[in-house]
Tab-separated table of C-alpha atoms and ligand atoms in Angstrom:
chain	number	residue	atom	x	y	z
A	21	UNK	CA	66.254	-63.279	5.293
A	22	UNK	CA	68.050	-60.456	6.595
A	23	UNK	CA	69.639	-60.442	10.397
A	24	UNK	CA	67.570	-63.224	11.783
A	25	UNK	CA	64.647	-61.750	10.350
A	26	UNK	CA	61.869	-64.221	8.785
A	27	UNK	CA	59.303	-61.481	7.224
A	28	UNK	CA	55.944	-63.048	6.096
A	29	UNK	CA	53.118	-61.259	3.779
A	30	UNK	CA	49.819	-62.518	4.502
A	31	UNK	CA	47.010	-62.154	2.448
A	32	UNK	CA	43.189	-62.729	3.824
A	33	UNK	CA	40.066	-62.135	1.160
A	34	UNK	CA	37.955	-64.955	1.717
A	35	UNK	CA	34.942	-63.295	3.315
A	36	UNK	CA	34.372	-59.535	3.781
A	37	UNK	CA	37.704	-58.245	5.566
A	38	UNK	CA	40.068	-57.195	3.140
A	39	UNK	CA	43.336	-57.647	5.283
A	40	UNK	CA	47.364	-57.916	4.718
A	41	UNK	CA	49.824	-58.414	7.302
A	42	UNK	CA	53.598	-58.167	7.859
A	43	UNK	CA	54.824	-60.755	10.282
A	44	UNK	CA	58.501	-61.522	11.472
A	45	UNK	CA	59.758	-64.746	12.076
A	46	UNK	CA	56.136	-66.241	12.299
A	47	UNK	CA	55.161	-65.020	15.526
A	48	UNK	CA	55.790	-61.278	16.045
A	49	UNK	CA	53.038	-58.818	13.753
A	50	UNK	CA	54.560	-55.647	12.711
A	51	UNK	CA	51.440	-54.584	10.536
A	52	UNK	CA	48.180	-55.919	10.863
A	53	UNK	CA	45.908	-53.874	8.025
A	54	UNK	CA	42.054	-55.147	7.635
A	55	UNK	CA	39.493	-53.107	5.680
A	56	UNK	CA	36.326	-54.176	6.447
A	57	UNK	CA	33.153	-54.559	4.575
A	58	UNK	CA	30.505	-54.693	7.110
A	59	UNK	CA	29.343	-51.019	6.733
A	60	UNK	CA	28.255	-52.145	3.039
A	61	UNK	CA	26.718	-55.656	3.088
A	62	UNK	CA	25.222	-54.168	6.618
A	63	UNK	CA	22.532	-52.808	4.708
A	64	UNK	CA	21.841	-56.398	3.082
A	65	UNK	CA	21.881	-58.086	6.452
A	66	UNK	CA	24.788	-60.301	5.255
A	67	UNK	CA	27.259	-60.788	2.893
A	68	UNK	CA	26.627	-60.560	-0.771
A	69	UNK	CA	29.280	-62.264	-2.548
A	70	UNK	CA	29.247	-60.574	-6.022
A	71	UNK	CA	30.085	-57.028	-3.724
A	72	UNK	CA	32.412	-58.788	-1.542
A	73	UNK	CA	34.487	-59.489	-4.558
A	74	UNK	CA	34.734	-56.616	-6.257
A	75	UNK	CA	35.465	-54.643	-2.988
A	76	UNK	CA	38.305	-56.697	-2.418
A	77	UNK	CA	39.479	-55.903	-5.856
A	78	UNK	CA	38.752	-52.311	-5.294
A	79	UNK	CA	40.766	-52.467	-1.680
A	80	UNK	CA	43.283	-54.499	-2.278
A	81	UNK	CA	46.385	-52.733	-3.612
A	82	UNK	CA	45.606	-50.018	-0.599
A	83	UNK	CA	45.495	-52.489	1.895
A	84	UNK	CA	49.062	-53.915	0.644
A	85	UNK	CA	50.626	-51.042	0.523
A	86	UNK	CA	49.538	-49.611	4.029
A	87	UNK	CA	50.572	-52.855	5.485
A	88	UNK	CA	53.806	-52.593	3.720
A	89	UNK	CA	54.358	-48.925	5.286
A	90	UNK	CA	53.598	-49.766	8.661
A	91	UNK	CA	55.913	-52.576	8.827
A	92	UNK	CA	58.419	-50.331	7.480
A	93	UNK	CA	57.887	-47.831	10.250
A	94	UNK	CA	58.492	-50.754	12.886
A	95	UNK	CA	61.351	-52.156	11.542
A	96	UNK	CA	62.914	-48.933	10.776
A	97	UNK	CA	64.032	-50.330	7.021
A	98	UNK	CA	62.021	-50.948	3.538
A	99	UNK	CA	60.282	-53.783	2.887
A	100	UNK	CA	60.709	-54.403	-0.521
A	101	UNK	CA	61.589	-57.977	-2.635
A	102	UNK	CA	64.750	-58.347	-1.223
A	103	UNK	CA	63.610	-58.458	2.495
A	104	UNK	CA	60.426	-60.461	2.249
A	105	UNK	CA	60.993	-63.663	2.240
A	106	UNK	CA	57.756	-65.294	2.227
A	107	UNK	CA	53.849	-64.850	0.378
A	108	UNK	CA	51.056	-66.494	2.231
A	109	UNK	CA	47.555	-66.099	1.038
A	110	UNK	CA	44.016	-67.717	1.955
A	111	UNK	CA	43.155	-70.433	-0.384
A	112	UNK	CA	39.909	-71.591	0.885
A	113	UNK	CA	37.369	-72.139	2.449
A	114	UNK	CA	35.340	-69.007	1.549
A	115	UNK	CA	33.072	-67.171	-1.210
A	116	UNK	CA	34.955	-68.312	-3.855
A	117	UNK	CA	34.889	-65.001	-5.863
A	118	UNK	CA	36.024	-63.502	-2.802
A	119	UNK	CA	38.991	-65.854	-2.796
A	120	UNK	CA	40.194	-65.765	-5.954
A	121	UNK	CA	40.868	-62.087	-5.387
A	122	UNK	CA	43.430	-62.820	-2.663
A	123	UNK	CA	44.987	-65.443	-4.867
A	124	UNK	CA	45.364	-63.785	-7.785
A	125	UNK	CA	47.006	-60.880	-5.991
A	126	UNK	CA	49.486	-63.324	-3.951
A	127	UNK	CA	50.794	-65.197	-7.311
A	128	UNK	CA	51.541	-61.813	-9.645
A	129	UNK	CA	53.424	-60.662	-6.377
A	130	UNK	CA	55.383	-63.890	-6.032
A	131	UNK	CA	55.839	-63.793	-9.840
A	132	UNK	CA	56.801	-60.319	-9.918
A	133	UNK	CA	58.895	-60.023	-6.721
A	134	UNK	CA	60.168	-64.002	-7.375
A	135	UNK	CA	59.040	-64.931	-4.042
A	136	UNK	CA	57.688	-68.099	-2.967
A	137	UNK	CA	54.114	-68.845	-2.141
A	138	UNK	CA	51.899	-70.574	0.116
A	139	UNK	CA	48.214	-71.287	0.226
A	140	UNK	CA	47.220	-71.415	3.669
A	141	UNK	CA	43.966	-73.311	4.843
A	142	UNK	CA	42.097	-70.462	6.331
A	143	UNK	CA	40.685	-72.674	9.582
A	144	UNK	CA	44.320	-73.025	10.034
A	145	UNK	CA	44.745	-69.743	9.852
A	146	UNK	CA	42.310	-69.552	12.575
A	147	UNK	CA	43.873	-71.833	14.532
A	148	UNK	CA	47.102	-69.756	14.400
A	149	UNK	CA	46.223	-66.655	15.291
A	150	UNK	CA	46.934	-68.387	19.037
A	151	UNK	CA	50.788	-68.219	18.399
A	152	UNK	CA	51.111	-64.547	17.848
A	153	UNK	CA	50.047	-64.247	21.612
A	154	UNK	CA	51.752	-67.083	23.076
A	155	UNK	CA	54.651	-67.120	22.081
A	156	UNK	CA	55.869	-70.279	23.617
A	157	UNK	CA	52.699	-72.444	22.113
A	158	UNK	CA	53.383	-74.871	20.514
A	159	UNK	CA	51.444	-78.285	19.641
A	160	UNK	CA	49.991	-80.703	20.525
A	161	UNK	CA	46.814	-79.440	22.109
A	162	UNK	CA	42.982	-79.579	22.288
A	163	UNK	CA	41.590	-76.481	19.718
A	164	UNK	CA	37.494	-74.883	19.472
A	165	UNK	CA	37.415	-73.431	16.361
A	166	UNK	CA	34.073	-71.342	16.307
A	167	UNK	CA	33.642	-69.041	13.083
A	168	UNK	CA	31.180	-68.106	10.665
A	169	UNK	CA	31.167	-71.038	8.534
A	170	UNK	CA	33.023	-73.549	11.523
A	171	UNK	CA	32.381	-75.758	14.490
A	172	UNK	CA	35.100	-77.637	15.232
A	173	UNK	CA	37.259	-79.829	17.816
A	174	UNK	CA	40.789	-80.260	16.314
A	175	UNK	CA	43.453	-82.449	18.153
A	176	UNK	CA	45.990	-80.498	16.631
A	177	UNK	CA	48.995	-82.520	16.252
A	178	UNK	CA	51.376	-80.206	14.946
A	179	UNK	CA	51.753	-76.934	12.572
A	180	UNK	CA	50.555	-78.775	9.973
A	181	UNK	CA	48.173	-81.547	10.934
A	182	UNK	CA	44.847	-81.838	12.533
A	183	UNK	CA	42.423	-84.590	13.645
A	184	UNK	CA	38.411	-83.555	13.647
A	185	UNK	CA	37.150	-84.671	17.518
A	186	UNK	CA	34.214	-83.028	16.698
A	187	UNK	CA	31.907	-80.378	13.791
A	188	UNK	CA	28.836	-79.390	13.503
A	189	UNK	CA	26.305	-81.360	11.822
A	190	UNK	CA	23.974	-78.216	10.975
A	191	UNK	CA	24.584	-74.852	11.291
A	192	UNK	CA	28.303	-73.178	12.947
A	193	UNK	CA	28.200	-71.309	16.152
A	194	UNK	CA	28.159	-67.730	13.967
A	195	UNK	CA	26.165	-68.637	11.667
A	196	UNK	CA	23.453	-69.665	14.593
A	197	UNK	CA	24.367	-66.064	16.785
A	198	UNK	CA	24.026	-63.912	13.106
A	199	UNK	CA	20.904	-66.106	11.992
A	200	UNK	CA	19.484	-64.971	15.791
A	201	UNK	CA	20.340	-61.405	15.771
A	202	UNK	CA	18.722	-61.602	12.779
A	203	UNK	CA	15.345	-62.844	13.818
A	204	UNK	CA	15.705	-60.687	17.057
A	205	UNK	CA	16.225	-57.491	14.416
A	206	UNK	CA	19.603	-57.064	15.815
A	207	UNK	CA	21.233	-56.802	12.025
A	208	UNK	CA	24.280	-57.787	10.605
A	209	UNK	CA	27.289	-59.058	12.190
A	210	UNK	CA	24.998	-60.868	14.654
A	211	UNK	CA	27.737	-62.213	16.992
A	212	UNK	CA	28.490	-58.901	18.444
A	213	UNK	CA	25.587	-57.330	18.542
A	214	UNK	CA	24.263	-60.616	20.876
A	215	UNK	CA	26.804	-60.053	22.805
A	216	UNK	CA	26.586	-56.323	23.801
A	217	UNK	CA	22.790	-56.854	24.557
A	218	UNK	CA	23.239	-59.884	25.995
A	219	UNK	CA	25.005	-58.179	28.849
A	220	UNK	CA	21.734	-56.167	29.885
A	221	UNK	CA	20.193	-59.065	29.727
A	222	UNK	CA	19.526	-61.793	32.124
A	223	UNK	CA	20.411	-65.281	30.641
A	224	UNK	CA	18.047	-67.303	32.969
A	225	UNK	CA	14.726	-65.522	32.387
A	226	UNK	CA	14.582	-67.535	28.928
A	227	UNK	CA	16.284	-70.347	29.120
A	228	UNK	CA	16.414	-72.622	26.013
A	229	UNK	CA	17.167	-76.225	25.470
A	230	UNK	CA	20.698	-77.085	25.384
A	231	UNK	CA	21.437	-79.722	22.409
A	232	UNK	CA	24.151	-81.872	23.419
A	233	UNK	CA	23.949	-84.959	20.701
A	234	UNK	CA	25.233	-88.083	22.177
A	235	UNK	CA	26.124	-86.742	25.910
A	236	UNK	CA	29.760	-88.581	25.136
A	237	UNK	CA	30.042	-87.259	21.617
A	238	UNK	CA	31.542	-84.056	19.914
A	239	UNK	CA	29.649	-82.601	17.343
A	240	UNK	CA	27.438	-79.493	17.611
A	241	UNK	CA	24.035	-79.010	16.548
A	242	UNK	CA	22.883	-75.092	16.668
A	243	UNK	CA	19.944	-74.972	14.659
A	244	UNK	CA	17.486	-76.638	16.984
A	245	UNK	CA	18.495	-73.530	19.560
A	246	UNK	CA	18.154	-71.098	16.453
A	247	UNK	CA	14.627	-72.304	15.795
A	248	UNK	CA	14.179	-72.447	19.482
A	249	UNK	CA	14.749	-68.597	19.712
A	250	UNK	CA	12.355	-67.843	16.535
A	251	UNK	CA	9.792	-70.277	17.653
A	252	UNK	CA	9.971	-67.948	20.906
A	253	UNK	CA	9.589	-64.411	18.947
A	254	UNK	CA	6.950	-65.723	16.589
A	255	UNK	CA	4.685	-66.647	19.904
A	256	UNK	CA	5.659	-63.102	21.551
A	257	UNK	CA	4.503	-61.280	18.637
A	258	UNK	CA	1.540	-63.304	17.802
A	259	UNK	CA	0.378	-63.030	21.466
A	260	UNK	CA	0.814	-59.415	20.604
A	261	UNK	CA	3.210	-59.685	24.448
A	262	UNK	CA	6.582	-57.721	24.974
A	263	UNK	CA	9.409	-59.503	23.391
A	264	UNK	CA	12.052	-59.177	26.080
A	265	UNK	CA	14.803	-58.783	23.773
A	266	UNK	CA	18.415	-58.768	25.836
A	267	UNK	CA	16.879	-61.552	28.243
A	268	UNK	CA	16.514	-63.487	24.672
A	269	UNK	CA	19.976	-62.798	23.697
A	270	UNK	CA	21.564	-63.486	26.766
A	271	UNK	CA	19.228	-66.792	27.192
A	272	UNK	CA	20.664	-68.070	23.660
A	273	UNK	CA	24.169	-66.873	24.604
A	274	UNK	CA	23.926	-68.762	27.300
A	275	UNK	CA	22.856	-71.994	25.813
A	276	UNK	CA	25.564	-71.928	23.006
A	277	UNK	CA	27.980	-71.107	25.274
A	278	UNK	CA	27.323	-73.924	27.359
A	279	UNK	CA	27.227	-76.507	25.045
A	280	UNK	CA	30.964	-75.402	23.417
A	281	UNK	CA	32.146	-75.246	26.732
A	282	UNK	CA	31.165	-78.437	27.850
A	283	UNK	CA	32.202	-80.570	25.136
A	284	UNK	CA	35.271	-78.447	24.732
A	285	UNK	CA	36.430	-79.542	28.152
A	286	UNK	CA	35.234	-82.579	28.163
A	287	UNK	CA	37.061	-83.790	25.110
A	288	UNK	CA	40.326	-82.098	26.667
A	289	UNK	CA	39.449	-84.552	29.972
A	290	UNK	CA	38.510	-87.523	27.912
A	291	UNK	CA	41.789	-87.311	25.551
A	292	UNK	CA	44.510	-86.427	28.550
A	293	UNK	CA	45.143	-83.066	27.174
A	294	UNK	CA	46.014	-79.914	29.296
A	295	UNK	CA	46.249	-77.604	26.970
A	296	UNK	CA	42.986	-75.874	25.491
A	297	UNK	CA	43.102	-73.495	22.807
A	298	UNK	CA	40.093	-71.482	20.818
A	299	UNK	CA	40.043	-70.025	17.658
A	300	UNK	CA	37.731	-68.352	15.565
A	301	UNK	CA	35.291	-65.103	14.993
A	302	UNK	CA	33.029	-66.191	18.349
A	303	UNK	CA	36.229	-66.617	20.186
A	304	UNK	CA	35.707	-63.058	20.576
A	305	UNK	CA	32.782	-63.395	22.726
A	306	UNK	CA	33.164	-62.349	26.277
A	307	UNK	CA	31.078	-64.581	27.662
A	308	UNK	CA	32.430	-67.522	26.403
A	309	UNK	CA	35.957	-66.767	27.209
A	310	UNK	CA	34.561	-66.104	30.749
A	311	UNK	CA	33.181	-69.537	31.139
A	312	UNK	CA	35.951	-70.818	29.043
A	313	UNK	CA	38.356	-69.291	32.133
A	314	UNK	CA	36.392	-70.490	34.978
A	315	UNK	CA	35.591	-74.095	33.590
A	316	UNK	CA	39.207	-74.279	32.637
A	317	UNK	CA	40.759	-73.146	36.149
A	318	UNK	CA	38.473	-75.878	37.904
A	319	UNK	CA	39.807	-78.827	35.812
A	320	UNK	CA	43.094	-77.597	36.037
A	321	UNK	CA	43.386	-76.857	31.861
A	322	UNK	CA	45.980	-74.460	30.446
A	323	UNK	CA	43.358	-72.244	28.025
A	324	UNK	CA	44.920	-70.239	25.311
A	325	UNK	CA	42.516	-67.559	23.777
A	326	UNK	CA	43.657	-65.053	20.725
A	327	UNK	CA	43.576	-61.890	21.231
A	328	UNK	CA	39.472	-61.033	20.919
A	329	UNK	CA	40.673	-58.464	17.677
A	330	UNK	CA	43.101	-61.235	15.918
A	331	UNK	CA	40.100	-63.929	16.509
A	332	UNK	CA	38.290	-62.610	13.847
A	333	UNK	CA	39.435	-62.725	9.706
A	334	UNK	CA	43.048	-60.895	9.582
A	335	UNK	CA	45.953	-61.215	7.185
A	336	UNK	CA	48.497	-61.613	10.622
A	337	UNK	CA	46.876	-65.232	11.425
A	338	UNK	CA	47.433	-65.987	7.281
A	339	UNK	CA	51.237	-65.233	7.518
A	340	UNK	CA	51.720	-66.991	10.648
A	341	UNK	CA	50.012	-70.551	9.580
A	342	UNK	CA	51.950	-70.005	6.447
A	343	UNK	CA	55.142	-69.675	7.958
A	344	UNK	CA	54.838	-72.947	9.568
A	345	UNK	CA	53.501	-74.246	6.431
A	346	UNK	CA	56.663	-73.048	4.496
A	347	UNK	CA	59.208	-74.248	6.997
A	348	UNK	CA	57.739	-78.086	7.002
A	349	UNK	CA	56.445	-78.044	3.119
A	350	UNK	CA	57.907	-75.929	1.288
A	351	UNK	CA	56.202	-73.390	-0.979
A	352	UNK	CA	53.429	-73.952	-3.792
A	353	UNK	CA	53.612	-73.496	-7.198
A	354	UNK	CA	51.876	-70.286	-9.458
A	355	UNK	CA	49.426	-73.115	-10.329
A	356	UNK	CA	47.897	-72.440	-7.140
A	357	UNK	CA	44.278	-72.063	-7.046
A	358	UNK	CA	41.327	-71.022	-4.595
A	359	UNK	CA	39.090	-73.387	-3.359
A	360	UNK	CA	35.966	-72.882	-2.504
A	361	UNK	CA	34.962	-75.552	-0.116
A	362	UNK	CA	38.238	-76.450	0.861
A	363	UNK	CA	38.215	-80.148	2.542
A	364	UNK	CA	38.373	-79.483	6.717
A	365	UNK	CA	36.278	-82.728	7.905
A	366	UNK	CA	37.142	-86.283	8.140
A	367	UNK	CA	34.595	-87.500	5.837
A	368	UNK	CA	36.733	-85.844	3.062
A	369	UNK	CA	39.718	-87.722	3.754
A	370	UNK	CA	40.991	-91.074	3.072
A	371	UNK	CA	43.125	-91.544	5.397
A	372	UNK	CA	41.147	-92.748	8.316
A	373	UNK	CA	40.317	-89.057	9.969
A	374	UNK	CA	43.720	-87.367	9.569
A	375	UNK	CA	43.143	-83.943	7.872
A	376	UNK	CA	46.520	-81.947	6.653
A	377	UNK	CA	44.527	-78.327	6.613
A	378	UNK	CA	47.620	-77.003	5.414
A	379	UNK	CA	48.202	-79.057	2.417
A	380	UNK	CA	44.323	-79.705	1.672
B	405	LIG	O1	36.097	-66.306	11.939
B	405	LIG	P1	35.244	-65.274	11.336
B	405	LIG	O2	35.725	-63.865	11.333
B	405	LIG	O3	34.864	-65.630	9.877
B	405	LIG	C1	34.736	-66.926	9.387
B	405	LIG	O4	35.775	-67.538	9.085
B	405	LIG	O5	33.576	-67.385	9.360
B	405	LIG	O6	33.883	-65.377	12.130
B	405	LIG	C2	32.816	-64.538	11.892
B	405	LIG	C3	31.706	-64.965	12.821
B	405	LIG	C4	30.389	-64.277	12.535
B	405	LIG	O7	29.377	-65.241	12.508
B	405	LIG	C5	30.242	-63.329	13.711
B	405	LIG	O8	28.906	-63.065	14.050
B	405	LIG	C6	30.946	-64.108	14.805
B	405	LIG	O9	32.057	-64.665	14.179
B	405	LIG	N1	31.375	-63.236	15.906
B	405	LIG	C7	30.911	-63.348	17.161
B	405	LIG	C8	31.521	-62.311	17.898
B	405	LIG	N2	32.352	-61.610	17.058
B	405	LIG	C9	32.258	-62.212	15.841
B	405	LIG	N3	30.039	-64.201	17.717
B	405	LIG	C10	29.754	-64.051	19.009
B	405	LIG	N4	30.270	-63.069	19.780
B	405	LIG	C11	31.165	-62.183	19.273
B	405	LIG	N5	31.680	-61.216	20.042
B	406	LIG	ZN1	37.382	-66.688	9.402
């Protein structure tokens, strides 16, 4: 550490967003690089592992070194070996070729630059991404983590530790809004193409079904509203009648929206907790921080919202959760590995339903 200042590497590959960030003293980003894959799996209509690996592979070294530049620029000095102090890299959940790409990358630079290392949790990561633009946030508080692969309600306890409220017991919230798009012909990423049409549309001209569960439970269910929404264009098109697409869009927006709004707040009611934070790819969608805002302002709930471009995968969110991770654990060994389907739900753990995400 040089003059007070922390730096953090951060290391993201466990989708299809190549991304390495720079960040000082856990909080502030002074490079946040992210090469994306979408134009290429695009043409797939989702993510193709096998690609998604080797892209990473071909991107990587590029990626590190642009990140490494721009930091430079900032801080107006090199960052080399001797003024990093800190490797943090995505070890799961994700495609696990994907992963090991990341990891694998992280350990020869800790190895080489005889830095230590930390495998970061990548919900965590998620979950982070919230202290980069708050910098006063700190926990405990209520978290919605809505991603591509995640539904979740954390009572997140501190840096490190996590209890599961509520998760989805089918599909996540993205996975539902890309599966849509998909049926609606909308393409790949679905979230934000549903979300630009959905604002020509109007959301009560198809209203579907909301699926709460248990009215005074947690977890999600999306795929009932999924098949709700195909059910819906198979009848349009069989009837041969117009299929009125942004009125669909906004009408299944609407729904999901809903439902992780409502048990969002309602868990931050039932549990005493002011303080509601989201996290997460859908976290970018406007319409859900709207409602978010105005559901939050009439219960009188502090809501904390990333940046919409840092709610989606990035390498800043990485460094950030490992920071904290570092400071209470200490670093991992070069034995570190990816993991695939990296534990995030109570049913994983033995100890009652406390999750560590950072140490899982
Ligand atoms: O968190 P993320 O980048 O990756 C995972 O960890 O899964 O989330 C990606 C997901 C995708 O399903 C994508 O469609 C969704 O987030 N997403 C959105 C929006 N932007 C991204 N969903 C709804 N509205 C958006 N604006
Ligand atoms: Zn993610």
């Amino acid at each position: 550490m040089i003059d007070g200042n922390f730096l953090t590497l951060g290391i993201e590959t466990s989708c299809d967003e190549t991304a390495v960030a720079v960040v000082r003293n856990g909080r502030e980003v002074l490079s946040n690089v992210i090469s994306s894959q979408i134009p290429i799996h695009t043409r797939y209509g989702g993510v193709v592992p096998e690609i998604a690996s080797r892209r990473h592979l071909e991107a990587i070294n590029a990626v590190f070194e642009q990140a490494v530049r721009e930091a430079e620029q900032k801080l107006g000095r090199k960052v080399t070996r001797d003024t990093l102090d800190l490797i943090a890299v995505t070890k799961g959940p994700g495609l696990i070729g994907a992963l090991v790409i990341g990891v694998a990358f992280a350990k020869a630079l800790a190895w080489a630059w005889d830095l230590p290392l930390v495998g970061v949790n990548h919900m965590y990561g998620h979950m982070s991404s919230n202290f980069i633009r708050y910098p006063n946030l700190k926990p405990p508080f209520l978290c919605l983590v809505v991603s591509g692969g995640h539904t979740n309600l954390l009572f997140v306890e501190d840096y490190t530790r996590a209890r599961v409220i509520g998760k989805t017991r089918d599909d996540a919230a993205g996975e539902a809004f890309d599966k849509v798009a998909r049926v609606l012909g909308l393409g790949y990423p679905g979230g934000p193409k549903i979300n630009r049409l959905a604002e020509q549309g109007d959301p009560t001209r198809v209203p579907f079904k909301r699926v709460y569960l248990e009215r005074d439970g947690y977890d999600f269910s999306f795929s009932g509203m999924k098949t709700a929404v195909l059910n819906y264009v198979n009848h349009a098109v069989q009837t041969k009648e117009p299929l009125p697409i942004a009125d669909v869009a906004a009408g299944f927006q609407e729904a999901v929206v809903d439902v992780l709004t409502e048990k969002a707040v309602r868990a931050a009611e039932t549990l005493g907790e002011k303080r509601l934070v989201l996290a997460g790819g859908v976290g970018a969608n406007t319409r859900l921080r709207i409602r978010l805002r105005e559901r939050a302002e009439e219960k009188g709930l502090s809501l904390y919202m990333p940046d919409p471009a840092l709610c989606t995968d990035n390498g800043a969110m990485i460094a950030v959760a490992g920071y904290y991770q570092y400071q209470k654990k200490g670093g991992d060994s070069l034995t570190l590995d990816a993991v695939a389907d990296l534990p995030y739900g109570p049913e994983e753990e033995s100890d009652d339903d406390l999750i560590r995400l950072s140490t899982l």
